Each structure stands twice: as structure tokens, then as C-alpha cells.
Amino acid sequence: MTFESIWEQEERQGLQRRLRQDYPAWLRRRRQKRRTAGGLATVAAIALFAAVALYNNTLTTKDYESVYCNRAGTTDAQWVALAGKTLTRAMI
């Protein structure tokens, strides 16, 4: 064996030893980063869902006190009849 080949072999063994020693710590850090990223993604998704749900809820809960119509010839009795038919169909 020449000096160069012995030097390269020792250098390889030193690098292999260092990789074997550092691998468990590297793997722990990698797993921790994945958990943190997954947790942040979950929190962001829940926050987005809650924001959309609250926004849609505010849009759909409007109570109307009166109804306006452009047709001057429509009487209250006609509106009552129309509402009765519509509600009856909706409940069936």
C-alpha cells in the first residue's frame, strides 16, 4: 500500500464514523421539523375553515323586516297566497 491509499482509507473511515455518529441527531431534527410543519399546516387549515364558516354564517343570517315590490297593482292578499304556496312546497 502506498501512502496515498492509506491516507484516503483513513479519511474515508473518519468520514464514515462521523456520519454514523451524526445521523441520529440529524434524523431527530428532521422529524421535529416535519412535525412542526405539519402542525402549522393543520392550524392554518383550521383557521381558514373557521374564517370561511364565520364569514358565510354572517352572510346567511340576515333577517328581513319587510319586502318591497316594484309592482303597484299587487295586493297583500296576493302576496299572502304566493307565500303560502311557496312555503307549502318547500316543506313537502
GROMACS .gro file of N, CA and C in nm:
model
  276
    1MET      N    1   0.083  -0.118   0.000
    1MET     CA    2   0.000   0.000   0.000
    1MET      C    3   0.088   0.125   0.000
    2THR      N    4   0.039   0.222  -0.073
    2THR     CA    5   0.113   0.347  -0.078
    2THR      C    6   0.058   0.440   0.029
    3PHE      N    7   0.133   0.545   0.051
    3PHE     CA    8   0.092   0.644   0.149
    3PHE      C    9  -0.041   0.707   0.110
    4GLU      N   10  -0.058   0.734  -0.019
    4GLU     CA   11  -0.181   0.796  -0.067
    4GLU      C   12  -0.303   0.708  -0.040
    5SER      N   13  -0.293   0.580  -0.068
    5SER     CA   14  -0.407   0.490  -0.048
    5SER      C   15  -0.439   0.475   0.102
    6ILE      N   16  -0.337   0.469   0.186
    6ILE     CA   17  -0.359   0.460   0.331
    6ILE      C   18  -0.427   0.589   0.379
    7TRP      N   19  -0.380   0.702   0.330
    7TRP     CA   20  -0.439   0.832   0.368
    7TRP      C   21  -0.586   0.838   0.329
    8GLU      N   22  -0.617   0.799   0.207
    8GLU     CA   23  -0.756   0.800   0.159
    8GLU      C   24  -0.844   0.705   0.241
    9GLN      N   25  -0.791   0.588   0.274
    9GLN     CA   26  -0.866   0.492   0.353
    9GLN      C   27  -0.897   0.548   0.492
   10GLU      N   28  -0.801   0.608   0.556
   10GLU     CA   29  -0.822   0.667   0.689
   10GLU      C   30  -0.922   0.783   0.682
   11GLU      N   31  -0.910   0.861   0.578
   11GLU     CA   32  -1.003   0.973   0.561
   11GLU      C   33  -1.146   0.922   0.541
   12ARG      N   34  -1.162   0.819   0.460
   12ARG     CA   35  -1.294   0.757   0.440
   12ARG      C   36  -1.350   0.703   0.570
   13GLN      N   37  -1.268   0.634   0.646
   13GLN     CA   38  -1.314   0.577   0.772
   13GLN      C   39  -1.355   0.687   0.870
   14GLY      N   40  -1.281   0.795   0.873
   14GLY     CA   41  -1.315   0.907   0.960
   14GLY      C   42  -1.448   0.970   0.920
   15LEU      N   43  -1.469   0.987   0.791
   15LEU     CA   44  -1.596   1.042   0.743
   15LEU      C   45  -1.712   0.948   0.773
   16GLN      N   46  -1.690   0.817   0.754
   16GLN     CA   47  -1.795   0.720   0.784
   16GLN      C   48  -1.830   0.723   0.933
   17ARG      N   49  -1.731   0.729   1.017
   17ARG     CA   50  -1.753   0.733   1.161
   17ARG      C   51  -1.831   0.860   1.199
   18ARG      N   52  -1.794   0.971   1.142
   18ARG     CA   53  -1.863   1.098   1.171
   18ARG      C   54  -2.008   1.092   1.123
   19LEU      N   55  -2.032   1.036   1.006
   19LEU     CA   56  -2.168   1.024   0.954
   19LEU      C   57  -2.252   0.934   1.044
   20ARG      N   58  -2.195   0.821   1.089
   20ARG     CA   59  -2.268   0.731   1.178
   20ARG      C   60  -2.302   0.799   1.310
   21GLN      N   61  -2.213   0.881   1.362
   21GLN     CA   62  -2.239   0.950   1.489
   21GLN      C   63  -2.340   1.062   1.473
   22ASP      N   64  -2.335   1.134   1.363
   22ASP     CA   65  -2.423   1.249   1.344
   22ASP      C   66  -2.562   1.213   1.290
   23TYR      N   67  -2.576   1.093   1.235
   23TYR     CA   68  -2.704   1.057   1.172
   23TYR      C   69  -2.823   1.057   1.269
   24PRO      N   70  -2.815   1.000   1.389
   24PRO     CA   71  -2.931   1.003   1.480
   24PRO      C   72  -2.977   1.145   1.514
   25ALA      N   73  -2.883   1.234   1.541
   25ALA     CA   74  -2.920   1.372   1.572
   25ALA      C   75  -2.984   1.440   1.450
   26TRP      N   76  -2.929   1.416   1.333
   26TRP     CA   77  -2.984   1.473   1.211
   26TRP      C   78  -3.127   1.421   1.187
   27LEU      N   79  -3.148   1.291   1.211
   27LEU     CA   80  -3.279   1.231   1.192
   27LEU      C   81  -3.381   1.290   1.290
   28ARG      N   82  -3.342   1.311   1.416
   28ARG     CA   83  -3.431   1.374   1.514
   28ARG      C   84  -3.470   1.515   1.471
   29ARG      N   85  -3.372   1.594   1.426
   29ARG     CA   86  -3.402   1.730   1.380
   29ARG      C   87  -3.496   1.728   1.260
   30ARG      N   88  -3.475   1.636   1.171
   30ARG     CA   89  -3.561   1.625   1.051
   30ARG      C   90  -3.704   1.591   1.091
   31ARG      N   91  -3.721   1.495   1.181
   31ARG     CA   92  -3.855   1.457   1.227
   31ARG      C   93  -3.923   1.573   1.299
   32GLN      N   94  -3.847   1.645   1.382
   32GLN     CA   95  -3.903   1.759   1.454
   32GLN      C   96  -3.950   1.867   1.357
   33LYS      N   97  -3.873   1.894   1.253
   33LYS     CA   98  -3.912   1.993   1.153
   33LYS      C   99  -4.039   1.950   1.081
   34ARG      N  100  -4.049   1.821   1.051
   34ARG     CA  101  -4.170   1.771   0.985
   34ARG      C  102  -4.292   1.785   1.074
   35ARG      N  103  -4.277   1.754   1.202
   35ARG     CA  104  -4.388   1.767   1.296
   35ARG      C  105  -4.432   1.912   1.308
   36THR      N  106  -4.335   2.001   1.316
   36THR     CA  107  -4.365   2.143   1.329
   36THR      C  108  -4.437   2.193   1.204
   37ALA      N  109  -4.388   2.155   1.087
   37ALA     CA  110  -4.450   2.198   0.961
   37ALA      C  111  -4.591   2.140   0.949
   38GLY      N  112  -4.608   2.016   0.987
   38GLY     CA  113  -4.740   1.954   0.983
   38GLY      C  114  -4.837   2.021   1.079
   39GLY      N  115  -4.790   2.054   1.197
   39GLY     CA  116  -4.874   2.122   1.295
   39GLY      C  117  -4.915   2.260   1.247
   40LEU      N  118  -4.822   2.333   1.190
   40LEU     CA  119  -4.853   2.466   1.138
   40LEU      C  120  -4.953   2.458   1.023
   41ALA      N  121  -4.937   2.359   0.937
   41ALA     CA  122  -5.032   2.342   0.826
   41ALA      C  123  -5.171   2.309   0.879
   42THR      N  124  -5.178   2.226   0.981
   42THR     CA  125  -5.308   2.191   1.040
   42THR      C  126  -5.374   2.313   1.102
   43VAL      N  127  -5.299   2.390   1.178
   43VAL     CA  128  -5.354   2.511   1.241
   43VAL      C  129  -5.401   2.610   1.134
   44ALA      N  130  -5.324   2.626   1.028
   44ALA     CA  131  -5.362   2.717   0.920
   44ALA      C  132  -5.490   2.671   0.851
   45ALA      N  133  -5.503   2.541   0.827
   45ALA     CA  134  -5.623   2.488   0.764
   45ALA      C  135  -5.746   2.508   0.853
   46ILE      N  136  -5.732   2.484   0.982
   46ILE     CA  137  -5.844   2.502   1.075
   46ILE      C  138  -5.883   2.649   1.082
   47ALA      N  139  -5.784   2.738   1.087
   47ALA     CA  140  -5.814   2.881   1.091
   47ALA      C  141  -5.885   2.927   0.964
   48LEU      N  142  -5.841   2.877   0.851
   48LEU     CA  143  -5.905   2.912   0.724
   48LEU      C  144  -6.049   2.861   0.721
   49PHE      N  145  -6.070   2.738   0.764
   49PHE     CA  146  -6.205   2.682   0.767
   49PHE      C  147  -6.295   2.762   0.860
   50ALA      N  148  -6.244   2.799   0.976
   50ALA     CA  149  -6.324   2.877   1.071
   50ALA      C  150  -6.357   3.014   1.015
   51ALA      N  151  -6.261   3.078   0.949
   51ALA     CA  152  -6.286   3.210   0.892
   51ALA      C  153  -6.392   3.203   0.783
   52VAL      N  154  -6.384   3.102   0.697
   52VAL     CA  155  -6.483   3.087   0.590
   52VAL      C  156  -6.620   3.056   0.649
   53ALA      N  157  -6.625   2.971   0.749
   53ALA     CA  158  -6.753   2.936   0.812
   53ALA      C  159  -6.816   3.058   0.879
   54LEU      N  160  -6.737   3.136   0.949
   54LEU     CA  161  -6.791   3.256   1.014
   54LEU      C  162  -6.835   3.359   0.911
   55TYR      N  163  -6.760   3.374   0.805
   55TYR     CA  164  -6.796   3.470   0.700
   55TYR      C  165  -6.927   3.429   0.633
   56ASN      N  166  -6.940   3.301   0.599
   56ASN     CA  167  -7.063   3.253   0.535
   56ASN      C  168  -7.181   3.263   0.632
   57ASN      N  169  -7.157   3.240   0.759
   57ASN     CA  170  -7.264   3.247   0.858
   57ASN      C  171  -7.318   3.389   0.869
   58THR      N  172  -7.231   3.488   0.862
   58THR     CA  173  -7.277   3.627   0.870
   58THR      C  174  -7.354   3.667   0.746
   59LEU      N  175  -7.325   3.605   0.633
   59LEU     CA  176  -7.397   3.638   0.510
   59LEU      C  177  -7.538   3.580   0.507
   60THR      N  178  -7.556   3.464   0.568
   60THR     CA  179  -7.684   3.394   0.555
   60THR      C  180  -7.782   3.423   0.669
   61THR      N  181  -7.741   3.492   0.772
   61THR     CA  182  -7.832   3.513   0.886
   61THR      C  183  -7.890   3.655   0.885
   62LYS      N  184  -7.937   3.700   0.772
   62LYS     CA  185  -8.000   3.832   0.765
   62LYS      C  186  -8.150   3.817   0.781
   63ASP      N  187  -8.204   3.891   0.873
   63ASP     CA  188  -8.348   3.892   0.894
   63ASP      C  189  -8.407   4.012   0.822
   64TYR      N  190  -8.507   3.986   0.744
   64TYR     CA  191  -8.572   4.093   0.669
   64TYR      C  192  -8.702   4.131   0.737
   65GLU      N  193  -8.720   4.258   0.765
   65GLU     CA  194  -8.840   4.305   0.833
   65GLU      C  195  -8.952   4.335   0.734
   66SER      N  196  -8.917   4.364   0.611
   66SER     CA  197  -9.020   4.396   0.513
   66SER      C  198  -8.974   4.357   0.374
   67VAL      N  199  -9.069   4.349   0.283
   67VAL     CA  200  -9.041   4.314   0.144
   67VAL      C  201  -9.094   4.426   0.057
   68TYR      N  202  -9.015   4.465  -0.041
   68TYR     CA  203  -9.056   4.572  -0.131
   68TYR      C  204  -9.074   4.515  -0.271
   69CYS      N  205  -9.174   4.564  -0.343
   69CYS     CA  206  -9.204   4.516  -0.477
   69CYS      C  207  -9.228   4.636  -0.568
   70ASN      N  208  -9.182   4.628  -0.691
   70ASN     CA  209  -9.200   4.736  -0.787
   70ASN      C  210  -9.339   4.737  -0.850
   71ARG      N  211  -9.414   4.632  -0.832
   71ARG     CA  212  -9.547   4.623  -0.893
   71ARG      C  213  -9.649   4.689  -0.801
   72ALA      N  214  -9.709   4.795  -0.847
   72ALA     CA  215  -9.804   4.868  -0.764
   72ALA      C  216  -9.939   4.799  -0.756
   73GLY      N  217  -9.972   4.714  -0.854
   73GLY     CA  218 -10.104   4.653  -0.856
   73GLY      C  219 -10.115   4.526  -0.774
   74THR      N  220 -10.009   4.482  -0.705
   74THR     CA  221 -10.014   4.358  -0.629
   74THR      C  222 -10.067   4.387  -0.488
   75THR      N  223 -10.170   4.314  -0.451
   75THR     CA  224 -10.230   4.336  -0.319
   75THR      C  225 -10.165   4.247  -0.215
   76ASP      N  226 -10.191   4.279  -0.090
   76ASP     CA  227 -10.137   4.199   0.020
   76ASP      C  228 -10.190   4.057   0.017
   77ALA      N  229 -10.312   4.040  -0.024
   77ALA     CA  230 -10.373   3.907  -0.029
   77ALA      C  231 -10.301   3.819  -0.132
   78GLN      N  232 -10.260   3.878  -0.243
   78GLN     CA  233 -10.186   3.800  -0.343
   78GLN      C  234 -10.050   3.755  -0.288
   79TRP      N  235  -9.985   3.845  -0.213
   79TRP     CA  236  -9.856   3.808  -0.153
   79TRP      C  237  -9.873   3.698  -0.050
   80VAL      N  238  -9.978   3.703   0.027
   80VAL     CA  239 -10.003   3.600   0.127
   80VAL      C  240 -10.028   3.466   0.059
   81ALA      N  241 -10.103   3.466  -0.048
   81ALA     CA  242 -10.131   3.342  -0.122
   81ALA      C  243 -10.003   3.285  -0.182
   82LEU      N  244  -9.922   3.372  -0.242
   82LEU     CA  245  -9.796   3.327  -0.302
   82LEU      C  246  -9.702   3.270  -0.195
   83ALA      N  247  -9.691   3.338  -0.083
   83ALA     CA  248  -9.605   3.289   0.026
   83ALA      C  249  -9.656   3.155   0.079
   84GLY      N  250  -9.787   3.141   0.091
   84GLY     CA  251  -9.844   3.014   0.138
   84GLY      C  252  -9.811   2.900   0.045
   85LYS      N  253  -9.825   2.921  -0.086
   85LYS     CA  254  -9.791   2.816  -0.183
   85LYS      C  255  -9.642   2.782  -0.178
   86THR      N  256  -9.557   2.883  -0.172
   86THR     CA  257  -9.411   2.861  -0.169
   86THR      C  258  -9.369   2.786  -0.044
   87LEU      N  259  -9.419   2.826   0.070
   87LEU     CA  260  -9.381   2.758   0.194
   87LEU      C  261  -9.435   2.618   0.200
   88THR      N  262  -9.555   2.598   0.145
   88THR     CA  263  -9.610   2.462   0.143
   88THR      C  264  -9.525   2.370   0.057
   89ARG      N  265  -9.479   2.419  -0.059
   89ARG     CA  266  -9.393   2.338  -0.147
   89ARG      C  267  -9.258   2.312  -0.081
   90ALA      N  268  -9.204   2.409  -0.012
   90ALA     CA  269  -9.074   2.393   0.050
   90ALA      C  270  -9.077   2.293   0.165
   91MET      N  271  -9.188   2.282   0.233
   91MET     CA  272  -9.196   2.189   0.348
   91MET      C  273  -9.226   2.047   0.303
   92ILE      N  274  -9.275   2.028   0.183
   92ILE     CA  275  -9.308   1.892   0.137
   92ILE      C  276  -9.187   1.816   0.098
   0.00000   0.00000   0.00000
